[in-house]
Amino acid sequence: MKLLLENIAKHISLTPEEEQLLISKIEIHSYKAKTLLQQPNTISNQLYFVNTGILRSFSISDNIIEHVLHFACEGWWIGDMYSYLSRKPGFLFIEVIENAEVVVISKENQEFLYHNIPKLERFFRILAENSLVSHQERLMDNMSLSAEERFEKMCRKYPNLILRVPQKHLASYIGVTPEFFSKMKSRLLRK
């Protein structure tokens, strides 16, 4: 619970009473690696905050290729935001990569908290804005940087993540095949 409250405190201040109300409206779950928390064609009703472990969101194209959209490790949020906000069936899988403990908040409880602790709306707006900036930067990188440059940038930005995520998922995240990724990584190590 401490990590979640620290994450919130980076952006807003909660009173002890507000913290207790928040805690009463969330759940903490432990999941084993390879557990699917969300699947496509369902309406997402939950957001996840990672206390420990790593999760990823991804889609699978018609030709059975996985496309990793997002990773989340300790202190990060993850969810199928399209489905969660639009209340329409989503496109993403959310999978546990490394055994994880996550805080789960339902859409219903989030709306309750917005009504009873209005400053939480500000907190989640800030998260949404930061996510939009990050996704726009990633889109621009995908259009203007080589795969090697994207991987090097990822290594600088998320060094801990690189060591914990399987290479096939890293390859998918930067938009290359696992085979190309392996050759590219070998070339980079020789430099």
GROMACS .gro file of N, CA and C in nm, residues 26-31 37 47-55 72 76 78 96 98-105:
model
   84
   26ILE      N    1  -1.004  -0.042  -0.297
   26ILE     CA    2  -0.912  -0.114  -0.386
   26ILE      C    3  -0.893  -0.255  -0.336
   27GLU      N    4  -0.839  -0.338  -0.421
   27GLU     CA    5  -0.807  -0.476  -0.384
   27GLU      C    6  -0.661  -0.502  -0.419
   28ILE      N    7  -0.599  -0.591  -0.344
   28ILE     CA    8  -0.462  -0.632  -0.374
   28ILE      C    9  -0.466  -0.780  -0.409
   29HIS      N   10  -0.406  -0.813  -0.525
   29HIS     CA   11  -0.404  -0.951  -0.572
   29HIS      C   12  -0.261  -0.990  -0.608
   30SER      N   13  -0.231  -1.116  -0.591
   30SER     CA   14  -0.103  -1.173  -0.635
   30SER      C   15  -0.132  -1.264  -0.754
   31TYR      N   16  -0.046  -1.255  -0.855
   31TYR     CA   17  -0.063  -1.335  -0.976
   31TYR      C   18   0.068  -1.400  -1.014
   37LEU      N   19  -0.473  -1.107  -1.729
   37LEU     CA   20  -0.565  -1.027  -1.650
   37LEU      C   21  -0.674  -0.965  -1.736
   47LEU      N   22  -0.824  -0.111  -1.355
   47LEU     CA   23  -0.690  -0.059  -1.374
   47LEU      C   24  -0.601  -0.129  -1.274
   48TYR      N   25  -0.473  -0.144  -1.310
   48TYR     CA   26  -0.378  -0.215  -1.225
   48TYR      C   27  -0.260  -0.125  -1.191
   49PHE      N   28  -0.223  -0.126  -1.065
   49PHE     CA   29  -0.102  -0.058  -1.019
   49PHE      C   30  -0.008  -0.167  -0.969
   50VAL      N   31   0.115  -0.169  -1.019
   50VAL     CA   32   0.208  -0.278  -0.989
   50VAL      C   33   0.287  -0.248  -0.861
   51ASN      N   34   0.268  -0.332  -0.760
   51ASN     CA   35   0.350  -0.325  -0.638
   51ASN      C   36   0.482  -0.399  -0.659
   52THR      N   37   0.473  -0.519  -0.714
   52THR     CA   38   0.591  -0.599  -0.746
   52THR      C   39   0.565  -0.673  -0.876
   53GLY      N   40   0.672  -0.705  -0.948
   53GLY     CA   41   0.659  -0.782  -1.072
   53GLY      C   42   0.651  -0.693  -1.194
   54ILE      N   43   0.616  -0.757  -1.306
   54ILE     CA   44   0.605  -0.686  -1.434
   54ILE      C   45   0.483  -0.739  -1.510
   55LEU      N   46   0.410  -0.646  -1.571
   55LEU     CA   47   0.298  -0.678  -1.658
   55LEU      C   48   0.325  -0.618  -1.795
   72ALA      N   49   0.470  -0.255  -1.751
   72ALA     CA   50   0.450  -0.188  -1.622
   72ALA      C   51   0.523  -0.268  -1.516
   76TRP      N   52   0.415   0.152  -1.148
   76TRP     CA   53   0.352   0.194  -1.274
   76TRP      C   54   0.209   0.142  -1.280
   78ILE      N   55  -0.122   0.023  -1.538
   78ILE     CA   56  -0.147  -0.038  -1.669
   78ILE      C   57  -0.295  -0.073  -1.678
   96VAL      N   58   0.074  -1.103  -1.698
   96VAL     CA   59   0.178  -1.097  -1.597
   96VAL      C   60   0.302  -1.164  -1.655
   98GLU      N   61   0.621  -1.141  -1.489
   98GLU     CA   62   0.698  -1.183  -1.371
   98GLU      C   63   0.598  -1.185  -1.255
   99ASN      N   64   0.601  -1.291  -1.172
   99ASN     CA   65   0.507  -1.296  -1.059
   99ASN      C   66   0.487  -1.157  -1.003
  100ALA      N   67   0.360  -1.123  -0.976
  100ALA     CA   68   0.329  -0.985  -0.943
  100ALA      C   69   0.227  -0.974  -0.831
  101GLU      N   70   0.242  -0.865  -0.757
  101GLU     CA   71   0.138  -0.820  -0.664
  101GLU      C   72   0.087  -0.688  -0.719
  102VAL      N   73  -0.043  -0.680  -0.742
  102VAL     CA   74  -0.099  -0.559  -0.802
  102VAL      C   75  -0.216  -0.507  -0.720
  103VAL      N   76  -0.231  -0.376  -0.725
  103VAL     CA   77  -0.348  -0.310  -0.669
  103VAL      C   78  -0.448  -0.299  -0.783
  104VAL      N   79  -0.571  -0.338  -0.758
  104VAL     CA   80  -0.676  -0.336  -0.859
  104VAL      C   81  -0.782  -0.236  -0.817
  105ILE      N   82  -0.816  -0.148  -0.909
  105ILE     CA   83  -0.926  -0.055  -0.885
  105ILE      C   84  -1.028  -0.070  -0.997
   0.00000   0.00000   0.00000
